[in-house]
mmCIF file with all atom_site columns, C-alpha atoms in Angstrom:
data_model
loop_
_atom_site.group_PDB
_atom_site.id
_atom_site.type_symbol
_atom_site.label_atom_id
_atom_site.label_alt_id
_atom_site.label_comp_id
_atom_site.label_asym_id
_atom_site.label_entity_id
_atom_site.label_seq_id
_atom_site.pdbx_PDB_ins_code
_atom_site.Cartn_x
_atom_site.Cartn_y
_atom_site.Cartn_z
_atom_site.occupancy
_atom_site.B_iso_or_equiv
_atom_site.pdbx_formal_charge
_atom_site.auth_seq_id
_atom_site.auth_comp_id
_atom_site.auth_asym_id
_atom_site.auth_atom_id
_atom_site.pdbx_PDB_model_num
ATOM 1   C CA . GLN A 1 1   ? 91.491  123.628 162.058 1.00 56.00 ? 813  GLN A CA 1
ATOM 2   C CA . GLN A 1 2   ? 94.010  125.071 159.837 1.00 66.00 ? 814  GLN A CA 1
ATOM 3   C CA . GLN A 1 3   ? 96.699  125.705 162.576 1.00 89.00 ? 815  GLN A CA 1
ATOM 4   C CA . VAL A 1 4   ? 99.725  124.245 162.367 1.00 95.00 ? 816  VAL A CA 1
ATOM 5   C CA . LYS A 1 5   ? 101.099 124.036 166.076 1.00 96.00 ? 817  LYS A CA 1
ATOM 6   C CA . GLN A 1 6   ? 105.087 124.505 166.867 1.00 97.00 ? 818  GLN A CA 1
ATOM 7   C CA . SER A 1 7   ? 107.445 124.169 169.546 1.00 97.00 ? 819  SER A CA 1
ATOM 8   C CA . PRO A 1 8   ? 109.404 125.115 170.779 1.00 97.00 ? 820  PRO A CA 1
ATOM 9   C CA . GLN A 1 9   ? 109.907 128.421 169.728 1.00 97.00 ? 821  GLN A CA 1
ATOM 10  C CA . SER A 1 10  ? 114.123 128.716 170.038 1.00 97.00 ? 822  SER A CA 1
ATOM 11  C CA . LEU A 1 11  ? 116.323 125.983 170.860 1.00 98.00 ? 823  LEU A CA 1
ATOM 12  C CA . ILE A 1 12  ? 119.696 125.825 171.572 1.00 98.00 ? 824  ILE A CA 1
ATOM 13  C CA . VAL A 1 13  ? 121.826 122.710 171.426 1.00 98.00 ? 825  VAL A CA 1
ATOM 14  C CA . GLN A 1 14  ? 125.420 121.395 171.749 1.00 98.00 ? 826  GLN A CA 1
ATOM 15  C CA . LYS A 1 15  ? 127.608 120.377 168.440 1.00 98.00 ? 827  LYS A CA 1
ATOM 16  C CA . GLY A 1 16  ? 126.923 117.018 167.743 1.00 98.00 ? 828  GLY A CA 1
ATOM 17  C CA . GLY A 1 17  ? 123.658 116.756 169.865 1.00 98.00 ? 829  GLY A CA 1
ATOM 18  C CA . ILE A 1 18  ? 119.874 116.357 168.574 1.00 98.00 ? 830  ILE A CA 1
ATOM 19  C CA . SER A 1 19  ? 117.938 118.970 167.591 1.00 98.00 ? 831  SER A CA 1
ATOM 20  C CA . ILE A 1 20  ? 114.158 118.089 168.192 1.00 98.00 ? 832  ILE A CA 1
ATOM 21  C CA . ILE A 1 21  ? 111.226 120.026 166.829 1.00 98.00 ? 833  ILE A CA 1
ATOM 22  C CA . ASN A 1 22  ? 107.621 119.155 167.148 1.00 98.00 ? 834  ASN A CA 1
ATOM 23  C CA . CYS A 1 23  ? 104.485 119.927 165.518 1.00 98.00 ? 835  CYS A CA 1
ATOM 24  C CA . ALA A 1 24  ? 100.781 118.957 165.895 1.00 97.00 ? 836  ALA A CA 1
ATOM 25  C CA . TYR A 1 25  ? 97.683  119.550 163.485 1.00 95.00 ? 837  TYR A CA 1
ATOM 26  C CA . GLU A 1 26  ? 93.900  119.140 163.611 1.00 92.00 ? 838  GLU A CA 1
ATOM 27  C CA . ASN A 1 27  ? 92.993  119.240 160.163 1.00 87.00 ? 839  ASN A CA 1
ATOM 28  C CA . THR A 1 28  ? 92.964  115.397 158.775 1.00 86.00 ? 840  THR A CA 1
ATOM 29  C CA . ALA A 1 29  ? 92.803  116.427 155.062 1.00 86.00 ? 841  ALA A CA 1
ATOM 30  C CA . PHE A 1 30  ? 96.647  117.539 155.466 1.00 90.00 ? 842  PHE A CA 1
ATOM 31  C CA . ASP A 1 31  ? 98.202  114.680 153.077 1.00 88.00 ? 843  ASP A CA 1
ATOM 32  C CA . TYR A 1 32  ? 101.974 116.115 153.031 1.00 90.00 ? 844  TYR A CA 1
ATOM 33  C CA . PHE A 1 33  ? 103.918 117.153 155.603 1.00 94.00 ? 845  PHE A CA 1
ATOM 34  C CA . PRO A 1 34  ? 107.180 119.492 155.115 1.00 95.00 ? 846  PRO A CA 1
ATOM 35  C CA . TRP A 1 35  ? 110.075 121.301 156.743 1.00 97.00 ? 847  TRP A CA 1
ATOM 36  C CA . TYR A 1 36  ? 111.688 124.324 155.611 1.00 97.00 ? 848  TYR A CA 1
ATOM 37  C CA . GLN A 1 37  ? 114.901 125.985 156.751 1.00 98.00 ? 849  GLN A CA 1
ATOM 38  C CA . GLN A 1 38  ? 115.389 129.531 156.419 1.00 97.00 ? 850  GLN A CA 1
ATOM 39  C CA . PHE A 1 39  ? 118.525 131.527 156.729 1.00 96.00 ? 851  PHE A CA 1
ATOM 40  C CA . PRO A 1 40  ? 118.209 135.038 157.722 1.00 93.00 ? 852  PRO A CA 1
ATOM 41  C CA . GLY A 1 41  ? 117.734 137.047 154.541 1.00 90.00 ? 853  GLY A CA 1
ATOM 42  C CA . LYS A 1 42  ? 116.588 134.141 152.172 1.00 93.00 ? 854  LYS A CA 1
ATOM 43  C CA . GLY A 1 43  ? 113.131 132.427 151.734 1.00 95.00 ? 855  GLY A CA 1
ATOM 44  C CA . PRO A 1 44  ? 112.329 129.195 153.356 1.00 96.00 ? 856  PRO A CA 1
ATOM 45  C CA . ALA A 1 45  ? 113.929 126.422 151.318 1.00 96.00 ? 857  ALA A CA 1
ATOM 46  C CA . LEU A 1 46  ? 112.487 122.839 151.829 1.00 95.00 ? 858  LEU A CA 1
ATOM 47  C CA . LEU A 1 47  ? 114.815 120.244 153.511 1.00 97.00 ? 859  LEU A CA 1
ATOM 48  C CA . ILE A 1 48  ? 112.472 116.679 153.969 1.00 96.00 ? 860  ILE A CA 1
ATOM 49  C CA . ALA A 1 49  ? 109.115 115.798 153.705 1.00 94.00 ? 861  ALA A CA 1
ATOM 50  C CA . ILE A 1 50  ? 106.808 113.063 154.537 1.00 94.00 ? 862  ILE A CA 1
ATOM 51  C CA . ARG A 1 51  ? 103.096 111.511 153.572 1.00 91.00 ? 863  ARG A CA 1
ATOM 52  C CA . PRO A 1 52  ? 101.131 110.333 156.268 1.00 90.00 ? 864  PRO A CA 1
ATOM 53  C CA . ASP A 1 53  ? 101.130 106.843 154.784 1.00 91.00 ? 865  ASP A CA 1
ATOM 54  C CA . VAL A 1 54  ? 104.865 106.534 156.162 1.00 94.00 ? 866  VAL A CA 1
ATOM 55  C CA . SER A 1 55  ? 105.920 106.727 159.680 1.00 95.00 ? 867  SER A CA 1
ATOM 56  C CA . GLU A 1 56  ? 109.726 107.878 159.652 1.00 97.00 ? 868  GLU A CA 1
ATOM 57  C CA . LYS A 1 57  ? 111.610 109.238 156.607 1.00 97.00 ? 869  LYS A CA 1
ATOM 58  C CA . LYS A 1 58  ? 115.642 110.219 157.017 1.00 97.00 ? 870  LYS A CA 1
ATOM 59  C CA . GLU A 1 59  ? 117.980 111.875 154.862 1.00 96.00 ? 871  GLU A CA 1
ATOM 60  C CA . GLY A 1 60  ? 121.250 111.886 156.251 1.00 97.00 ? 872  GLY A CA 1
ATOM 61  C CA . ARG A 1 61  ? 121.383 113.626 159.409 1.00 98.00 ? 873  ARG A CA 1
ATOM 62  C CA . PHE A 1 62  ? 117.621 114.820 159.224 1.00 98.00 ? 874  PHE A CA 1
ATOM 63  C CA . THR A 1 63  ? 114.581 112.573 160.032 1.00 98.00 ? 875  THR A CA 1
ATOM 64  C CA . ILE A 1 64  ? 111.002 113.103 160.114 1.00 97.00 ? 876  ILE A CA 1
ATOM 65  C CA . SER A 1 65  ? 108.735 110.717 162.854 1.00 97.00 ? 877  SER A CA 1
ATOM 66  C CA . PHE A 1 66  ? 104.989 110.960 161.840 1.00 97.00 ? 878  PHE A CA 1
ATOM 67  C CA . ASN A 1 67  ? 102.552 109.798 164.128 1.00 96.00 ? 879  ASN A CA 1
ATOM 68  C CA . LYS A 1 68  ? 99.273  109.992 162.527 1.00 94.00 ? 880  LYS A CA 1
ATOM 69  C CA . SER A 1 69  ? 96.683  108.799 165.418 1.00 94.00 ? 881  SER A CA 1
ATOM 70  C CA . ALA A 1 70  ? 98.015  111.722 167.508 1.00 95.00 ? 882  ALA A CA 1
ATOM 71  C CA . LYS A 1 71  ? 98.287  113.590 164.314 1.00 95.00 ? 883  LYS A CA 1
ATOM 72  C CA . GLN A 1 72  ? 101.595 115.039 165.445 1.00 97.00 ? 884  GLN A CA 1
ATOM 73  C CA . PHE A 1 73  ? 104.835 114.828 163.272 1.00 97.00 ? 885  PHE A CA 1
ATOM 74  C CA . SER A 1 74  ? 108.953 116.028 164.543 1.00 98.00 ? 886  SER A CA 1
ATOM 75  C CA . LEU A 1 75  ? 111.773 117.044 163.064 1.00 98.00 ? 887  LEU A CA 1
ATOM 76  C CA . HIS A 1 76  ? 115.144 115.130 164.056 1.00 98.00 ? 888  HIS A CA 1
ATOM 77  C CA . ILE A 1 77  ? 118.366 116.817 163.500 1.00 98.00 ? 889  ILE A CA 1
ATOM 78  C CA . MET A 1 78  ? 121.483 114.522 164.500 1.00 98.00 ? 890  MET A CA 1
ATOM 79  C CA . ASP A 1 79  ? 124.943 115.327 165.111 1.00 98.00 ? 891  ASP A CA 1
ATOM 80  C CA . SER A 1 80  ? 123.788 119.463 165.191 1.00 98.00 ? 892  SER A CA 1
ATOM 81  C CA . GLN A 1 81  ? 126.301 121.427 163.396 1.00 98.00 ? 893  GLN A CA 1
ATOM 82  C CA . PRO A 1 82  ? 126.495 125.085 163.734 1.00 97.00 ? 894  PRO A CA 1
ATOM 83  C CA . GLY A 1 83  ? 125.581 125.461 159.672 1.00 97.00 ? 895  GLY A CA 1
ATOM 84  C CA . ASP A 1 84  ? 122.259 124.418 161.183 1.00 98.00 ? 896  ASP A CA 1
ATOM 85  C CA . SER A 1 85  ? 121.871 127.272 162.924 1.00 98.00 ? 897  SER A CA 1
ATOM 86  C CA . ALA A 1 86  ? 118.888 128.998 161.270 1.00 98.00 ? 898  ALA A CA 1
ATOM 87  C CA . THR A 1 87  ? 114.800 129.082 161.736 1.00 98.00 ? 899  THR A CA 1
ATOM 88  C CA . TYR A 1 88  ? 112.927 125.847 161.004 1.00 98.00 ? 900  TYR A CA 1
ATOM 89  C CA . PHE A 1 89  ? 109.128 125.495 159.838 1.00 98.00 ? 901  PHE A CA 1
ATOM 90  C CA . CYS A 1 90  ? 107.031 123.059 159.630 1.00 98.00 ? 902  CYS A CA 1
ATOM 91  C CA . ALA A 1 91  ? 104.369 122.756 157.371 1.00 96.00 ? 903  ALA A CA 1
ATOM 92  C CA . ALA A 1 92  ? 100.839 121.038 156.136 1.00 94.00 ? 904  ALA A CA 1
ATOM 93  C CA . ARG A 1 93  ? 99.294  120.944 152.733 1.00 90.00 ? 905  ARG A CA 1
ATOM 94  C CA . ASN A 1 94  ? 95.527  119.687 152.541 1.00 82.00 ? 906  ASN A CA 1
ATOM 95  C CA . THR A 1 95  ? 94.489  117.854 148.922 1.00 70.00 ? 907  THR A CA 1
ATOM 96  C CA . GLY A 1 96  ? 93.226  119.404 146.193 1.00 71.00 ? 908  GLY A CA 1
ATOM 97  C CA . GLY A 1 97  ? 93.516  123.091 146.523 1.00 62.00 ? 909  GLY A CA 1
ATOM 98  C CA . PHE A 1 98  ? 97.419  122.946 147.708 1.00 69.00 ? 910  PHE A CA 1
ATOM 99  C CA . LYS A 1 99  ? 97.225  125.137 149.811 1.00 82.00 ? 911  LYS A CA 1
ATOM 100 C CA . THR A 1 100 ? 100.408 124.886 152.562 1.00 89.00 ? 912  THR A CA 1
ATOM 101 C CA . ILE A 1 101 ? 100.293 126.152 156.197 1.00 92.00 ? 913  ILE A CA 1
ATOM 102 C CA . PHE A 1 102 ? 103.298 127.028 158.392 1.00 95.00 ? 914  PHE A CA 1
ATOM 103 C CA . GLY A 1 103 ? 104.250 126.640 162.005 1.00 96.00 ? 915  GLY A CA 1
ATOM 104 C CA . ALA A 1 104 ? 105.358 129.578 163.670 1.00 96.00 ? 916  ALA A CA 1
ATOM 105 C CA . GLY A 1 105 ? 108.649 128.529 163.482 1.00 97.00 ? 917  GLY A CA 1
ATOM 106 C CA . THR A 1 106 ? 111.615 127.086 165.639 1.00 98.00 ? 918  THR A CA 1
ATOM 107 C CA . ARG A 1 107 ? 114.759 129.384 166.014 1.00 98.00 ? 919  ARG A CA 1
ATOM 108 C CA . LEU A 1 108 ? 117.746 126.446 166.131 1.00 98.00 ? 920  LEU A CA 1
ATOM 109 C CA . PHE A 1 109 ? 121.120 128.006 167.492 1.00 98.00 ? 921  PHE A CA 1
ATOM 110 C CA . VAL A 1 110 ? 124.200 124.791 167.769 1.00 98.00 ? 922  VAL A CA 1
ATOM 111 C CA . LYS A 1 111 ? 127.008 125.870 169.650 1.00 97.00 ? 923  LYS A CA 1
ATOM 112 C CA . ALA A 1 112 ? 130.518 125.134 168.607 1.00 92.00 ? 924  ALA A CA 1
ATOM 113 C CA . GLU B 2 1   ? 119.125 125.144 139.555 1.00 72.00 ? 1293 GLU B CA 1
ATOM 114 C CA . ALA B 2 2   ? 116.132 127.274 138.652 1.00 76.00 ? 1294 ALA B CA 1
ATOM 115 C CA . GLU B 2 3   ? 115.201 129.973 141.209 1.00 93.00 ? 1295 GLU B CA 1
ATOM 116 C CA . VAL B 2 4   ? 112.147 132.156 142.419 1.00 97.00 ? 1296 VAL B CA 1
ATOM 117 C CA . ALA B 2 5   ? 112.724 135.982 141.370 1.00 97.00 ? 1297 ALA B CA 1
ATOM 118 C CA . GLN B 2 6   ? 111.734 138.860 143.332 1.00 98.00 ? 1298 GLN B CA 1
ATOM 119 C CA . SER B 2 7   ? 112.175 142.456 143.382 1.00 97.00 ? 1299 SER B CA 1
ATOM 120 C CA . PRO B 2 8   ? 112.622 145.007 144.930 1.00 98.00 ? 1300 PRO B CA 1
ATOM 121 C CA . ARG B 2 9   ? 114.894 143.240 147.807 1.00 97.00 ? 1301 ARG B CA 1
ATOM 122 C CA . TYR B 2 10  ? 113.940 145.947 149.839 1.00 97.00 ? 1302 TYR B CA 1
ATOM 123 C CA . LYS B 2 11  ? 111.070 148.782 149.763 1.00 98.00 ? 1303 LYS B CA 1
ATOM 124 C CA . ILE B 2 12  ? 110.758 151.899 152.403 1.00 98.00 ? 1304 ILE B CA 1
ATOM 125 C CA . THR B 2 13  ? 107.533 153.579 151.496 1.00 97.00 ? 1305 THR B CA 1
ATOM 126 C CA . GLU B 2 14  ? 105.812 156.041 153.744 1.00 97.00 ? 1306 GLU B CA 1
ATOM 127 C CA . LYS B 2 15  ? 102.442 155.417 154.988 1.00 96.00 ? 1307 LYS B CA 1
ATOM 128 C CA . SER B 2 16  ? 99.592  155.937 152.746 1.00 97.00 ? 1308 SER B CA 1
ATOM 129 C CA . GLN B 2 17  ? 101.804 155.414 149.537 1.00 98.00 ? 1309 GLN B CA 1
ATOM 130 C CA . ALA B 2 18  ? 101.792 152.648 146.990 1.00 98.00 ? 1310 ALA B CA 1
ATOM 131 C CA . VAL B 2 19  ? 103.952 149.888 146.634 1.00 98.00 ? 1311 VAL B CA 1
ATOM 132 C CA . ALA B 2 20  ? 104.343 146.699 144.201 1.00 98.00 ? 1312 ALA B CA 1
ATOM 133 C CA . PHE B 2 21  ? 106.601 143.850 144.148 1.00 98.00 ? 1313 PHE B CA 1
ATOM 134 C CA . TRP B 2 22  ? 107.610 141.400 141.164 1.00 98.00 ? 1314 TRP B CA 1
ATOM 135 C CA . CYS B 2 23  ? 107.754 138.003 141.209 1.00 98.00 ? 1315 CYS B CA 1
ATOM 136 C CA . ASP B 2 24  ? 108.859 135.570 138.329 1.00 97.00 ? 1316 ASP B CA 1
ATOM 137 C CA . PRO B 2 25  ? 108.345 131.733 139.232 1.00 97.00 ? 1317 PRO B CA 1
ATOM 138 C CA . ILE B 2 26  ? 110.603 128.642 138.382 1.00 96.00 ? 1318 ILE B CA 1
ATOM 139 C CA . SER B 2 27  ? 109.794 127.818 134.306 1.00 94.00 ? 1319 SER B CA 1
ATOM 140 C CA . GLY B 2 28  ? 106.498 125.633 133.857 1.00 92.00 ? 1320 GLY B CA 1
ATOM 141 C CA . HIS B 2 29  ? 105.433 126.033 137.609 1.00 93.00 ? 1321 HIS B CA 1
ATOM 142 C CA . ALA B 2 30  ? 101.783 126.305 137.420 1.00 91.00 ? 1322 ALA B CA 1
ATOM 143 C CA . THR B 2 31  ? 100.822 127.553 141.079 1.00 92.00 ? 1323 THR B CA 1
ATOM 144 C CA . LEU B 2 32  ? 102.523 130.639 142.134 1.00 95.00 ? 1324 LEU B CA 1
ATOM 145 C CA . TYR B 2 33  ? 101.983 131.791 145.821 1.00 96.00 ? 1325 TYR B CA 1
ATOM 146 C CA . TRP B 2 34  ? 102.307 135.018 147.433 1.00 98.00 ? 1326 TRP B CA 1
ATOM 147 C CA . TYR B 2 35  ? 102.864 134.794 151.213 1.00 97.00 ? 1327 TYR B CA 1
ATOM 148 C CA . ARG B 2 36  ? 103.449 137.589 154.129 1.00 97.00 ? 1328 ARG B CA 1
ATOM 149 C CA . GLN B 2 37  ? 105.934 136.656 156.670 1.00 97.00 ? 1329 GLN B CA 1
ATOM 150 C CA . ILE B 2 38  ? 105.908 138.987 159.699 1.00 95.00 ? 1330 ILE B CA 1
ATOM 151 C CA . LEU B 2 39  ? 109.613 139.029 161.383 1.00 91.00 ? 1331 LEU B CA 1
ATOM 152 C CA . GLY B 2 40  ? 109.486 135.979 164.125 1.00 89.00 ? 1332 GLY B CA 1
ATOM 153 C CA . GLN B 2 41  ? 106.630 134.150 162.469 1.00 92.00 ? 1333 GLN B CA 1
ATOM 154 C CA . GLY B 2 42  ? 105.597 131.940 160.008 1.00 94.00 ? 1334 GLY B CA 1
ATOM 155 C CA . PRO B 2 43  ? 104.954 132.723 156.486 1.00 96.00 ? 1335 PRO B CA 1
ATOM 156 C CA . GLU B 2 44  ? 100.949 133.644 155.915 1.00 96.00 ? 1336 GLU B CA 1
ATOM 157 C CA . LEU B 2 45  ? 98.817  132.772 152.887 1.00 95.00 ? 1337 LEU B CA 1
ATOM 158 C CA . LEU B 2 46  ? 97.938  136.230 151.208 1.00 97.00 ? 1338 LEU B CA 1
ATOM 159 C CA . VAL B 2 47  ? 96.847  134.918 147.406 1.00 96.00 ? 1339 VAL B CA 1
ATOM 160 C CA . GLN B 2 48  ? 97.497  131.566 145.255 1.00 93.00 ? 1340 GLN B CA 1
ATOM 161 C CA . PHE B 2 49  ? 97.034  131.336 141.644 1.00 94.00 ? 1341 PHE B CA 1
ATOM 162 C CA . GLN B 2 50  ? 96.559  128.532 139.327 1.00 91.00 ? 1342 GLN B CA 1
ATOM 163 C CA . ASP B 2 51  ? 98.151  129.699 135.862 1.00 93.00 ? 1343 ASP B CA 1
ATOM 164 C CA . GLU B 2 52  ? 96.359  133.254 135.612 1.00 94.00 ? 1344 GLU B CA 1
ATOM 165 C CA . SER B 2 53  ? 93.225  132.396 138.154 1.00 93.00 ? 1345 SER B CA 1
ATOM 166 C CA . VAL B 2 54  ? 92.614  133.110 141.774 1.00 94.00 ? 1346 VAL B CA 1
ATOM 167 C CA . VAL B 2 55  ? 92.392  130.034 143.843 1.00 90.00 ? 1347 VAL B CA 1
ATOM 168 C CA . ASP B 2 56  ? 92.331  131.696 147.278 1.00 91.00 ? 1348 ASP B CA 1
ATOM 169 C CA . ASP B 2 57  ? 92.692  134.897 148.127 1.00 94.00 ? 1349 ASP B CA 1
ATOM 170 C CA . SER B 2 58  ? 90.494  134.923 151.668 1.00 92.00 ? 1350 SER B CA 1
ATOM 171 C CA . GLN B 2 59  ? 93.806  135.902 153.439 1.00 93.00 ? 1351 GLN B CA 1
ATOM 172 C CA . LEU B 2 60  ? 94.388  139.211 151.122 1.00 96.00 ? 1352 LEU B CA 1
ATOM 173 C CA . PRO B 2 61  ? 92.841  142.449 152.283 1.00 95.00 ? 1353 PRO B CA 1
ATOM 174 C CA . LYS B 2 62  ? 91.551  143.275 149.702 1.00 93.00 ? 1354 LYS B CA 1
ATOM 175 C CA . ASP B 2 63  ? 90.506  146.658 150.454 1.00 96.00 ? 1355 ASP B CA 1
ATOM 176 C CA . ARG B 2 64  ? 94.055  147.669 150.057 1.00 97.00 ? 1356 ARG B CA 1
ATOM 177 C CA . PHE B 2 65  ? 95.763  144.423 148.460 1.00 98.00 ? 1357 PHE B CA 1
ATOM 178 C CA . SER B 2 66  ? 95.638  143.213 145.028 1.00 98.00 ? 1358 SER B CA 1
ATOM 179 C CA . ALA B 2 67  ? 97.624  140.739 142.654 1.00 98.00 ? 1359 ALA B CA 1
ATOM 180 C CA . GLU B 2 68  ? 97.417  139.700 139.544 1.00 97.00 ? 1360 GLU B CA 1
ATOM 181 C CA . ARG B 2 69  ? 99.104  136.900 137.150 1.00 96.00 ? 1361 ARG B CA 1
ATOM 182 C CA . LEU B 2 70  ? 97.740  138.133 133.760 1.00 86.00 ? 1362 LEU B CA 1
ATOM 183 C CA . LYS B 2 71  ? 99.412  135.874 131.167 1.00 88.00 ? 1363 LYS B CA 1
ATOM 184 C CA . GLY B 2 72  ? 100.107 133.216 134.134 1.00 86.00 ? 1364 GLY B CA 1
ATOM 185 C CA . VAL B 2 73  ? 103.550 133.514 134.044 1.00 93.00 ? 1365 VAL B CA 1
ATOM 186 C CA . ASP B 2 74  ? 105.074 136.352 136.770 1.00 96.00 ? 1366 ASP B CA 1
ATOM 187 C CA . SER B 2 75  ? 102.485 138.246 139.108 1.00 98.00 ? 1367 SER B CA 1
ATOM 188 C CA . THR B 2 76  ? 102.647 141.429 140.980 1.00 98.00 ? 1368 THR B CA 1
ATOM 189 C CA . LEU B 2 77  ? 101.343 142.177 144.477 1.00 98.00 ? 1369 LEU B CA 1
ATOM 190 C CA . LYS B 2 78  ? 100.300 146.018 145.242 1.00 98.00 ? 1370 LYS B CA 1
ATOM 191 C CA . ILE B 2 79  ? 99.337  147.749 148.276 1.00 98.00 ? 1371 ILE B CA 1
ATOM 192 C CA . GLN B 2 80  ? 97.517  150.848 147.987 1.00 97.00 ? 1372 GLN B CA 1
ATOM 193 C CA . PRO B 2 81  ? 97.422  152.752 150.386 1.00 97.00 ? 1373 PRO B CA 1
ATOM 194 C CA . ALA B 2 82  ? 100.042 151.295 153.054 1.00 97.00 ? 1374 ALA B CA 1
ATOM 195 C CA . GLU B 2 83  ? 100.117 151.073 156.496 1.00 97.00 ? 1375 GLU B CA 1
ATOM 196 C CA . LEU B 2 84  ? 102.615 150.686 159.180 1.00 97.00 ? 1376 LEU B CA 1
ATOM 197 C CA . GLY B 2 85  ? 101.098 147.517 159.773 1.00 96.00 ? 1377 GLY B CA 1
ATOM 198 C CA . ASP B 2 86  ? 102.140 146.274 156.318 1.00 97.00 ? 1378 ASP B CA 1
ATOM 199 C CA . SER B 2 87  ? 105.956 145.990 157.428 1.00 97.00 ? 1379 SER B CA 1
ATOM 200 C CA . ALA B 2 88  ? 107.014 142.745 156.613 1.00 97.00 ? 1380 ALA B CA 1
ATOM 201 C CA . MET B 2 89  ? 108.690 140.602 154.434 1.00 97.00 ? 1381 MET B CA 1
ATOM 202 C CA . TYR B 2 90  ? 106.513 139.309 151.131 1.00 98.00 ? 1382 TYR B CA 1
ATOM 203 C CA . LEU B 2 91  ? 107.501 135.728 149.440 1.00 98.00 ? 1383 LEU B CA 1
ATOM 204 C CA . CYS B 2 92  ? 106.972 134.531 146.629 1.00 98.00 ? 1384 CYS B CA 1
ATOM 205 C CA . ALA B 2 93  ? 106.663 130.791 145.875 1.00 96.00 ? 1385 ALA B CA 1
ATOM 206 C CA . SER B 2 94  ? 105.895 128.966 143.331 1.00 95.00 ? 1386 SER B CA 1
ATOM 207 C CA . SER B 2 95  ? 105.185 125.068 142.694 1.00 91.00 ? 1387 SER B CA 1
ATOM 208 C CA . LEU B 2 96  ? 104.476 122.109 140.004 1.00 87.00 ? 1388 LEU B CA 1
ATOM 209 C CA . GLU B 2 97  ? 100.669 121.376 140.028 1.00 73.00 ? 1389 GLU B CA 1
ATOM 210 C CA . ASP B 2 98  ? 100.992 118.116 142.036 1.00 66.00 ? 1390 ASP B CA 1
ATOM 211 C CA . SER B 2 99  ? 100.018 117.866 145.923 1.00 64.00 ? 1391 SER B CA 1
ATOM 212 C CA . GLY B 2 100 ? 103.212 116.219 146.652 1.00 71.00 ? 1392 GLY B CA 1
ATOM 213 C CA . SER B 2 101 ? 105.158 119.134 145.045 1.00 82.00 ? 1393 SER B CA 1
ATOM 214 C CA . PRO B 2 102 ? 107.201 121.362 147.399 1.00 88.00 ? 1394 PRO B CA 1
ATOM 215 C CA . LEU B 2 103 ? 107.526 124.958 147.532 1.00 92.00 ? 1395 LEU B CA 1
ATOM 216 C CA . HIS B 2 104 ? 110.360 127.069 145.922 1.00 95.00 ? 1396 HIS B CA 1
ATOM 217 C CA . PHE B 2 105 ? 110.636 130.118 147.607 1.00 97.00 ? 1397 PHE B CA 1
ATOM 218 C CA . GLY B 2 106 ? 112.026 133.219 146.236 1.00 97.00 ? 1398 GLY B CA 1
ATOM 219 C CA . ASN B 2 107 ? 114.127 135.505 148.570 1.00 96.00 ? 1399 ASN B CA 1
ATOM 220 C CA . GLY B 2 108 ? 111.499 138.287 149.489 1.00 97.00 ? 1400 GLY B CA 1
ATOM 221 C CA . THR B 2 109 ? 110.943 141.848 149.723 1.00 97.00 ? 1401 THR B CA 1
ATOM 222 C CA . ARG B 2 110 ? 111.450 143.170 152.886 1.00 97.00 ? 1402 ARG B CA 1
ATOM 223 C CA . LEU B 2 111 ? 108.853 146.434 152.913 1.00 98.00 ? 1403 LEU B CA 1
ATOM 224 C CA . THR B 2 112 ? 109.245 149.043 155.836 1.00 98.00 ? 1404 THR B CA 1
ATOM 225 C CA . VAL B 2 113 ? 106.729 151.338 155.985 1.00 98.00 ? 1405 VAL B CA 1
ATOM 226 C CA . THR B 2 114 ? 107.565 154.249 157.880 1.00 97.00 ? 1406 THR B CA 1
#
């Protein structure tokens, strides 16, 4: 119940294309869904986050789509750039306790 | 921008030895977390502090791992004795005491046990 399942494991996209990463969860106590970006040798950094009371959030080229009934959420990266090449983690945080559970990660490579 | 400080950046140790990692969170962040990240996987929570109190250490291997945050500011994670399977990145993160506040991670300590 505490798991967050993320797919795909790896993704190769052409420059200018759309990158899509999907996540699913079971625990309905989760109420905050962030996405983190991690470059080699660095810690994860917050990219964008969403609460379950909205179905979509957009920040620049990054969009989260959230489907509460399906318990799924996804990250869309529009106009993908080589600089977006990194590992992306979805996560979910539960009400009270503030425990954050991470997905297994998606390694994105954007070809120039 | 304020950062979470961790040291050392890299640590190589032989199995059965003791190792310690240090973390200084962002000033004012009451919640501090230690995560372990095995290569190619997502971070897994080891221990969570609220000020100086442990909130969750259910995934901490307590026979060999210990963590403390004595004054509610910086924190130390210790492994004794280290095992080969402990080789991983150890990440510290901090956040405000708010369910909507993101985690701010340090750059981690890369531990290699030989």
